[in-house]
Short mmCIF file of N, CA and C in Angstrom, two decimals:
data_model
loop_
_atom_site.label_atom_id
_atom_site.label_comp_id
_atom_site.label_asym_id
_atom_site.label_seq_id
_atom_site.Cartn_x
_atom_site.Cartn_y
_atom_site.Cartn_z
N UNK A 1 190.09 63.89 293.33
CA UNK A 1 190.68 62.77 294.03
C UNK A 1 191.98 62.40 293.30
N UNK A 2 193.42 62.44 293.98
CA UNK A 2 194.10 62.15 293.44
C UNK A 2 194.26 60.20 293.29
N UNK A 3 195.30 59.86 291.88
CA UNK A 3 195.30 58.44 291.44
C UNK A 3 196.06 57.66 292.82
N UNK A 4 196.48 58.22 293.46
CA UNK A 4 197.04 57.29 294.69
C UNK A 4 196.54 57.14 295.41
N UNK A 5 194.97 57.72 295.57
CA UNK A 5 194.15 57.74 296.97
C UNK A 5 193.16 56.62 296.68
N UNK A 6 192.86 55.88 295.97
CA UNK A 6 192.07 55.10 295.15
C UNK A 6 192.19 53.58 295.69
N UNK A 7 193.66 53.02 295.95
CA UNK A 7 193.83 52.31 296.95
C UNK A 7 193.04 52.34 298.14
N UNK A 8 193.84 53.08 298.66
CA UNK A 8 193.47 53.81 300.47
C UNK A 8 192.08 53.57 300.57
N UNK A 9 191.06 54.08 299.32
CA UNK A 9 189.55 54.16 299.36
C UNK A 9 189.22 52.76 299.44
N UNK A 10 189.66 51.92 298.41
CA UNK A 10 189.28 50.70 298.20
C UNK A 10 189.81 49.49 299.71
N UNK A 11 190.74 50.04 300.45
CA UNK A 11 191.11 49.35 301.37
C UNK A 11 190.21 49.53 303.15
N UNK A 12 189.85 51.26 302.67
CA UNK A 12 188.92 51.53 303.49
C UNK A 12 187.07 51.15 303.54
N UNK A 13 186.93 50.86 302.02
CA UNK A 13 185.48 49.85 302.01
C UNK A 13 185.82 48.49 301.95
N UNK A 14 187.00 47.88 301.61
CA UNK A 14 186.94 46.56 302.34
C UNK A 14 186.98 46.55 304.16
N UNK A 15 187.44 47.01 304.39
CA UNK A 15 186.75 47.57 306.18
C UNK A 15 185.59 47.60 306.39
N UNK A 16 184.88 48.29 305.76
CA UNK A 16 183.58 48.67 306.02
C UNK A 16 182.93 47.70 305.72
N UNK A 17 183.41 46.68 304.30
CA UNK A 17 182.61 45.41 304.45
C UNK A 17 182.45 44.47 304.88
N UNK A 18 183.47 44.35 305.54
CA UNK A 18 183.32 43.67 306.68
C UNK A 18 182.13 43.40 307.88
N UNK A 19 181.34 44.34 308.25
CA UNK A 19 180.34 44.61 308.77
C UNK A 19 179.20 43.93 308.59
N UNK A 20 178.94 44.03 307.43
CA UNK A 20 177.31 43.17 307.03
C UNK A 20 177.77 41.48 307.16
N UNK A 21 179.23 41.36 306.64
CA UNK A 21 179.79 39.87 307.26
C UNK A 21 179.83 39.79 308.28
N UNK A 22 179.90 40.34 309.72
CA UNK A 22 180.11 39.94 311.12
C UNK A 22 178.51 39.83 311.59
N UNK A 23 177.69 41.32 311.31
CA UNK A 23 176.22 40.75 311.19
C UNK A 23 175.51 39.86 311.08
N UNK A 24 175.82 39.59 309.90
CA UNK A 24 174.91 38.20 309.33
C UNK A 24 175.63 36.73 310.36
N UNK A 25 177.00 36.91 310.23
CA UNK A 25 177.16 35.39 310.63
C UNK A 25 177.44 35.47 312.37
N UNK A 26 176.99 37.09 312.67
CA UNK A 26 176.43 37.10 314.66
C UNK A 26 175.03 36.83 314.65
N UNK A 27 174.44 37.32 313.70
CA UNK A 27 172.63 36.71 313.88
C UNK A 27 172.14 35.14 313.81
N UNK A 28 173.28 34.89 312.80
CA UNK A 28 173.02 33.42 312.16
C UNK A 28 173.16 32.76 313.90
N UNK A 29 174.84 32.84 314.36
CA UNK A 29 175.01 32.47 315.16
C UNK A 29 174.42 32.51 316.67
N UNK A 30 173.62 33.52 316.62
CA UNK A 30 172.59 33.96 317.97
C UNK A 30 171.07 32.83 318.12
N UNK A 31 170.84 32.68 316.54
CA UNK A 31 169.72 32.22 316.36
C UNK A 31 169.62 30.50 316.09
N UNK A 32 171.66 30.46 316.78
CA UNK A 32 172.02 28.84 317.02
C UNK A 32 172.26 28.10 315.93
N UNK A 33 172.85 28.51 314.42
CA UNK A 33 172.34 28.40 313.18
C UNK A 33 174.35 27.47 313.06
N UNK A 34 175.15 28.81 313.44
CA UNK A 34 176.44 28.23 313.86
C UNK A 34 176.81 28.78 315.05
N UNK A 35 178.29 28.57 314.85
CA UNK A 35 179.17 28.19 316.17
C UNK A 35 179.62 29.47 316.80
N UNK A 36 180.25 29.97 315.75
CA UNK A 36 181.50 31.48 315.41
C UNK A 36 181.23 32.58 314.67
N UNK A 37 181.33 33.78 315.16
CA UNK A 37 181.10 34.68 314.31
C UNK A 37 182.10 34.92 313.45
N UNK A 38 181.59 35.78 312.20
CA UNK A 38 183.75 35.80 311.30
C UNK A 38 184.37 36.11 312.28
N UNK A 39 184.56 37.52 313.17
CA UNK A 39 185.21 37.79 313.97
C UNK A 39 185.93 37.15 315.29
N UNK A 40 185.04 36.38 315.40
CA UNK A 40 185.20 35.53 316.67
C UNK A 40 186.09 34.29 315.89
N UNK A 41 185.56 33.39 314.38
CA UNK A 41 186.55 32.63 313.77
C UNK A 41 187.73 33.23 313.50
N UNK A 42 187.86 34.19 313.07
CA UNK A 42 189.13 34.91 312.21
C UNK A 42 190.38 34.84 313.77
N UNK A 43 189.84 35.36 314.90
CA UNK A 43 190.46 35.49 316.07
C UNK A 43 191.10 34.03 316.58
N UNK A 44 190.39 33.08 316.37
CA UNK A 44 190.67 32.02 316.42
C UNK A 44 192.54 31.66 316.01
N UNK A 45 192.69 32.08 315.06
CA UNK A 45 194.17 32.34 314.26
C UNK A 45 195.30 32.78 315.67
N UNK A 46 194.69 33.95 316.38
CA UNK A 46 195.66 33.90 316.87
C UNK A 46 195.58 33.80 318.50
N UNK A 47 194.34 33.07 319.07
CA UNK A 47 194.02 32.93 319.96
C UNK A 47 194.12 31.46 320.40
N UNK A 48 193.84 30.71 319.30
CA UNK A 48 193.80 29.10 318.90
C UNK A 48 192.80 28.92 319.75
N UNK A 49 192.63 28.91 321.14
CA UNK A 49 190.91 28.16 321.49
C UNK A 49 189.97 29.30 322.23
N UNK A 50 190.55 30.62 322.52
CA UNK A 50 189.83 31.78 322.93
C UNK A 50 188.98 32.78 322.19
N UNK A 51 187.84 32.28 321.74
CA UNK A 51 187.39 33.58 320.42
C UNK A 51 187.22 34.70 321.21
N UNK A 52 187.85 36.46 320.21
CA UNK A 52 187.74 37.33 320.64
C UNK A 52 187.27 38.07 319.93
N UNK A 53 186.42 39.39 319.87
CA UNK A 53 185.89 39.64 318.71
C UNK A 53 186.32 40.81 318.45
N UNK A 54 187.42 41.39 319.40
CA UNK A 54 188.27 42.65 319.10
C UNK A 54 189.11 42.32 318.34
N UNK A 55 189.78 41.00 318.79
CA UNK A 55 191.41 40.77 317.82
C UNK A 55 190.91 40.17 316.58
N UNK A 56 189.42 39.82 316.63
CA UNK A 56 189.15 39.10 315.17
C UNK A 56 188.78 40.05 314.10
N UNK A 57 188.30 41.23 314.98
CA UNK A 57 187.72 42.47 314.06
C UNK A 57 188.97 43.04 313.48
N UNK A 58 190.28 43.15 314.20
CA UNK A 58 190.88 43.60 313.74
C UNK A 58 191.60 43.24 312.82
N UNK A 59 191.86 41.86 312.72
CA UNK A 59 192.30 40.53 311.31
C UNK A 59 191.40 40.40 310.51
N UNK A 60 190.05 41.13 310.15
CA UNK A 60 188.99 40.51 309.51
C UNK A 60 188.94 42.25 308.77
N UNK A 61 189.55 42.92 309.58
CA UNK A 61 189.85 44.17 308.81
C UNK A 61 191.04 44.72 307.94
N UNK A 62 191.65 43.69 308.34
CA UNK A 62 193.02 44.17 308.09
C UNK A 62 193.21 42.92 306.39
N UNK A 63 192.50 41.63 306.66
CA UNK A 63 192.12 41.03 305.18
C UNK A 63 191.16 41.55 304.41
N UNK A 64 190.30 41.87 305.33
CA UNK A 64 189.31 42.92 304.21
C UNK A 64 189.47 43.90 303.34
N UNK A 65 190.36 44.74 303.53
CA UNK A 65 191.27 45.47 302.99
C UNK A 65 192.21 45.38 302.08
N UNK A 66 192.91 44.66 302.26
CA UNK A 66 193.66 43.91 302.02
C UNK A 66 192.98 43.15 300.47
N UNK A 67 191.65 42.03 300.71
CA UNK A 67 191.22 41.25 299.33
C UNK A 67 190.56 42.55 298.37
N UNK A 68 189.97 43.89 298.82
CA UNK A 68 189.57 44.72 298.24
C UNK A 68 190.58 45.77 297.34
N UNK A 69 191.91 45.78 298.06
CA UNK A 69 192.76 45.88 297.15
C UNK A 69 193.69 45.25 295.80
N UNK A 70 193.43 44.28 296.06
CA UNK A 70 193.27 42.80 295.42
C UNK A 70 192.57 43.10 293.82
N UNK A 71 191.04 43.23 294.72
CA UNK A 71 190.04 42.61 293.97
C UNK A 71 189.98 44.13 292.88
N UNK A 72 190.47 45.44 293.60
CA UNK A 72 190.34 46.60 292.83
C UNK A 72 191.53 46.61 291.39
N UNK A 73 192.80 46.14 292.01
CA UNK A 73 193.14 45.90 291.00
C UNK A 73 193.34 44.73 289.97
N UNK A 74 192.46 44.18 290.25
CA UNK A 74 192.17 43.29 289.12
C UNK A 74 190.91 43.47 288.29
N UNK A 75 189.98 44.17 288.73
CA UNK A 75 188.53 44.71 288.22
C UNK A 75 189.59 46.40 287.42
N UNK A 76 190.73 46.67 287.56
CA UNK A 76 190.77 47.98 286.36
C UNK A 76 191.59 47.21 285.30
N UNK A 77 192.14 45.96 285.51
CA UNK A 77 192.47 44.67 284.30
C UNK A 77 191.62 44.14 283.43
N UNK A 78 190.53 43.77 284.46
CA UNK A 78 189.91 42.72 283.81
C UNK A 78 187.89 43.47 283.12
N UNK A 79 187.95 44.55 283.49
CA UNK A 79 187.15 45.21 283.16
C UNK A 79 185.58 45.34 284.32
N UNK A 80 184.93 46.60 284.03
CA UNK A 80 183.80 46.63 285.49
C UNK A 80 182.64 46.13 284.94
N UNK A 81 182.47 45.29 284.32
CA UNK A 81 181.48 44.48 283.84
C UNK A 81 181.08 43.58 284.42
N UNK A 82 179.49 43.22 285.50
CA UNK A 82 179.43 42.37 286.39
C UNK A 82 179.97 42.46 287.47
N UNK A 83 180.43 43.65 288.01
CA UNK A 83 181.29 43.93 288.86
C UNK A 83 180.76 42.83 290.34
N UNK A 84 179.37 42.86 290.62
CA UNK A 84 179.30 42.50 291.57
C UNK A 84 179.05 40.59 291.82
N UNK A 85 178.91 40.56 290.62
CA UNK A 85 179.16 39.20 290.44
C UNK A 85 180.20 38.44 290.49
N UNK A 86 180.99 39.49 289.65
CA UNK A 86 182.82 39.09 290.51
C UNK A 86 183.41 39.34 291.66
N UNK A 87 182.91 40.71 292.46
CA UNK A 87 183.12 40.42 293.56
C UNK A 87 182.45 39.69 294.53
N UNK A 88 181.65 38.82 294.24
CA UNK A 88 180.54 37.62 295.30
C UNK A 88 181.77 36.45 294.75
N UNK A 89 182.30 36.51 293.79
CA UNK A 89 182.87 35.39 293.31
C UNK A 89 184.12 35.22 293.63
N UNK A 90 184.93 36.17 293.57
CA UNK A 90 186.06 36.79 294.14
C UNK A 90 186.47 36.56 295.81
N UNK A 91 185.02 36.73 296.33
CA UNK A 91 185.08 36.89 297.79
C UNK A 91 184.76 35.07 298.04
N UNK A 92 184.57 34.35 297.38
CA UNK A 92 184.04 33.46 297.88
C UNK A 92 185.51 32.09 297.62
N UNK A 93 186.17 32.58 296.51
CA UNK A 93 187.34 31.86 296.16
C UNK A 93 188.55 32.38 297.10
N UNK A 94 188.12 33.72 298.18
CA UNK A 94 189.12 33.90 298.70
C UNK A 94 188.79 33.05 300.05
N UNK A 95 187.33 33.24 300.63
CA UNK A 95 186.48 32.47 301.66
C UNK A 95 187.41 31.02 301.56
N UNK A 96 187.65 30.18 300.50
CA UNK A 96 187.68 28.85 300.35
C UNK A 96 189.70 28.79 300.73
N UNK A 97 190.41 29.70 300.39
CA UNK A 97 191.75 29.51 300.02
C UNK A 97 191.64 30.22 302.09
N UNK A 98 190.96 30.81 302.52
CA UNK A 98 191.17 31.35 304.01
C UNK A 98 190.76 29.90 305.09
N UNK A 99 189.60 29.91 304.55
CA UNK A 99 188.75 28.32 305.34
C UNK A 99 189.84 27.03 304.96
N UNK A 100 190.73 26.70 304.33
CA UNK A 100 191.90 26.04 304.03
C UNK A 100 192.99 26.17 304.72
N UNK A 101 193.07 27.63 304.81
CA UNK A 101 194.50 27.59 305.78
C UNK A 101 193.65 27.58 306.94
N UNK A 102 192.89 27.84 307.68
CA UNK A 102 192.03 27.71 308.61
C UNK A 102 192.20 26.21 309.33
N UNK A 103 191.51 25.20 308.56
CA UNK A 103 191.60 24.09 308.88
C UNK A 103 193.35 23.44 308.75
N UNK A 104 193.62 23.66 307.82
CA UNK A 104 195.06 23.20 307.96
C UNK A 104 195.60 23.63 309.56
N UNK A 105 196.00 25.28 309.69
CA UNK A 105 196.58 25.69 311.05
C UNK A 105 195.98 25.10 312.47
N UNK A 106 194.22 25.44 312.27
CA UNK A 106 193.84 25.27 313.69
C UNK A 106 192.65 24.05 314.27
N UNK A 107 192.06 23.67 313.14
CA UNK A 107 191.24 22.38 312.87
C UNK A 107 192.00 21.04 312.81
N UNK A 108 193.02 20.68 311.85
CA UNK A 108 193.74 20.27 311.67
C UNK A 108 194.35 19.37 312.56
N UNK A 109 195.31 20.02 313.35
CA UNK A 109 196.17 19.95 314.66
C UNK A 109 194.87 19.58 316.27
N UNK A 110 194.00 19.69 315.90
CA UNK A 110 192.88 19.87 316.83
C UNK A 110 192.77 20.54 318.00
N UNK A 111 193.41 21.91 317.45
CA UNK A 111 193.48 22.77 318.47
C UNK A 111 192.41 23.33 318.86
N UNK A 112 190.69 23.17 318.32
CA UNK A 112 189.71 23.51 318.59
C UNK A 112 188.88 22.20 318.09
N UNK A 113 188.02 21.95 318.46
CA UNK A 113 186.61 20.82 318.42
C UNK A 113 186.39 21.48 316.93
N UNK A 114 186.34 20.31 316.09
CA UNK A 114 185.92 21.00 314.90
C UNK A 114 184.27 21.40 314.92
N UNK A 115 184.09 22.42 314.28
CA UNK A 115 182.91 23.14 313.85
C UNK A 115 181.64 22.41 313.07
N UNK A 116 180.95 22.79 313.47
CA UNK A 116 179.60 21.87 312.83
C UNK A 116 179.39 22.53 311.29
N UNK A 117 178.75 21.81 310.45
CA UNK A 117 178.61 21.94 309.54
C UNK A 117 178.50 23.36 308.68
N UNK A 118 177.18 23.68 309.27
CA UNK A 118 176.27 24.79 309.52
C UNK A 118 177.59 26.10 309.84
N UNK A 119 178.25 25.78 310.09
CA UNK A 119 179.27 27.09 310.50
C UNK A 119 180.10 27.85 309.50
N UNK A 120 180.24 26.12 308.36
CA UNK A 120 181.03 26.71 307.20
C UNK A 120 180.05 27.50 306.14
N UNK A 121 178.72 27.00 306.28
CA UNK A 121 177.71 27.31 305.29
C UNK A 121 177.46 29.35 305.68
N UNK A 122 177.28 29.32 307.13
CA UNK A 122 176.80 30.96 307.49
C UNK A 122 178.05 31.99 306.85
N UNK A 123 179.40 31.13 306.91
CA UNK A 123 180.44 32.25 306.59
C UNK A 123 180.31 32.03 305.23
N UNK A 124 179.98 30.72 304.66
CA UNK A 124 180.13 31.18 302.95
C UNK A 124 178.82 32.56 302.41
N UNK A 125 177.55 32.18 303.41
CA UNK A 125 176.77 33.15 302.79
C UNK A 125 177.43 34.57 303.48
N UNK A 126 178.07 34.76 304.46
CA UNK A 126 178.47 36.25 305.08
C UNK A 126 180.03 36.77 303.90
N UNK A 127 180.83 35.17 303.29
CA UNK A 127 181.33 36.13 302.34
C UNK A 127 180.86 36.54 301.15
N UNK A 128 179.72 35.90 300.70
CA UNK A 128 179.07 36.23 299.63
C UNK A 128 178.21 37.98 299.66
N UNK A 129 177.86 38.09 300.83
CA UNK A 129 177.62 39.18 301.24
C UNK A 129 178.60 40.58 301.39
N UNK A 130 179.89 39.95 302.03
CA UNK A 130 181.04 40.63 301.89
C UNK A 130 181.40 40.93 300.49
N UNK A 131 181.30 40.31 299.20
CA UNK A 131 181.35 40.56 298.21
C UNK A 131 180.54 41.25 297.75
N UNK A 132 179.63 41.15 297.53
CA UNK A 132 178.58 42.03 296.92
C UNK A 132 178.85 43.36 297.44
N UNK A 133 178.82 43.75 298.89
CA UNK A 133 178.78 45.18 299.64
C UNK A 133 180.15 45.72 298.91
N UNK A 134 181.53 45.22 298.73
CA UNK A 134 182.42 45.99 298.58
C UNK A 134 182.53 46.20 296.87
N UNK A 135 181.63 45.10 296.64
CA UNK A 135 181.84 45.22 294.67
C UNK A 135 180.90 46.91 294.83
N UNK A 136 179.96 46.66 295.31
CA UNK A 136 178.88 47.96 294.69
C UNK A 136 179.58 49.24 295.94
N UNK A 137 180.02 49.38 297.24
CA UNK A 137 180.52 50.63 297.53
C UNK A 137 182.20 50.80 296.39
N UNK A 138 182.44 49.93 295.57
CA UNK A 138 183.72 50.20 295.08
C UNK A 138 182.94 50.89 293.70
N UNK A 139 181.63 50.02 293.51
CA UNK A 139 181.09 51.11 292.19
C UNK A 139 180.63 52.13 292.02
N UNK A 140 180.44 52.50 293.32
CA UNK A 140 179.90 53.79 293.78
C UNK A 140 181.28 54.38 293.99
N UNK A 141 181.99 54.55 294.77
CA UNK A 141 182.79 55.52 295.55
C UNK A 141 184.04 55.48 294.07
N UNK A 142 184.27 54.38 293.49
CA UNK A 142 185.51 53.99 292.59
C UNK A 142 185.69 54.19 291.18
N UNK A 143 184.84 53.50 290.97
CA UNK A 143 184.48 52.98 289.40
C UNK A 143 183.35 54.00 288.53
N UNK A 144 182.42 55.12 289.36
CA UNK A 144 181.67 55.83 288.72
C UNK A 144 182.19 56.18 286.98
N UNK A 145 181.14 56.70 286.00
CA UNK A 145 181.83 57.25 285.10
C UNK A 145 183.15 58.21 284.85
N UNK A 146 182.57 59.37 285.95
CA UNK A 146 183.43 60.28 286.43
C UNK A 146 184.74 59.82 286.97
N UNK A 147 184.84 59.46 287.80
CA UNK A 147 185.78 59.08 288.77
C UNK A 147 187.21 57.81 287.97
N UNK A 148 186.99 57.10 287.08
CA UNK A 148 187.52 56.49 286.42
C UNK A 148 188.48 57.13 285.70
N UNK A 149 189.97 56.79 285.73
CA UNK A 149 191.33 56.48 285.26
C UNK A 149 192.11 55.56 284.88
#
């Protein structure tokens, strides 16, 4: 594996982790728990009162990626110790700085009925989840003994 493809990898399992986050907070939300799925919130951004879960998948992929490149290079700084504890932690300080501009842009302005409680709680546990999945496919696919540079 060449040292430039290592990115690309890490941007392609923040994609992928995305998934167990749209899961969890479509079940939560099926089972009436909240409002929005990530996908359907994330869409929100650029839909303002239409949730879509194509244009949200595709913003919820495109940050996913995006915080996993982030989070990769700061885990070959800061060392792979606890890896997945920093990335639950990582993912959850990014959850709070996203749910911020969130409410600022589209809560805010009251361009949507604000969200019940319960809505902020399912996405904090779906990014906590999002963290964990991309800390351990990044320790697998990334960080192995082998694979390390």
């Amino acid at each position: 594996m060449l040292k430039y493809d290592k990115p690309l990898i890490a941007a392609l399992i923040g994609v992928l982790a995305t998934l167990p986050y749209e899961i969890i907070t479509r079940v939560l939300v099926f089972i009436g728990i909240g409002k929005y799925s990530v996908y359907q919130l994330t869409s929100l951004v650029i839909t303002i009162d239409r949730p879509s879960t194509i244009i949200g998948m595709i913003l919820s992929c495109t940050v996913g990626g995006s915080v996993t490149i982030l989070f990769y290079y700061a885990i070959k700084k800061l060392g792979r110790d606890y890896l997945v504890l920093k990335g639950a932690s990582f993912s959850l300080i990014v959850w709070v700085l996203m749910e911020a501009i969130f409410v600022w842009l589209i809560e805010g302005p009251e361009l949507i009925d604000p969200r019940p409680l319960t809505d902020y709680y399912i996405h904090m546990i779906g990014s906590i989840f999002f963290g964990v999945t991309f800390s351990i496919l990044l320790r697998f696919y990334l960080f192995r003994k082998s694979n390390v540079t």
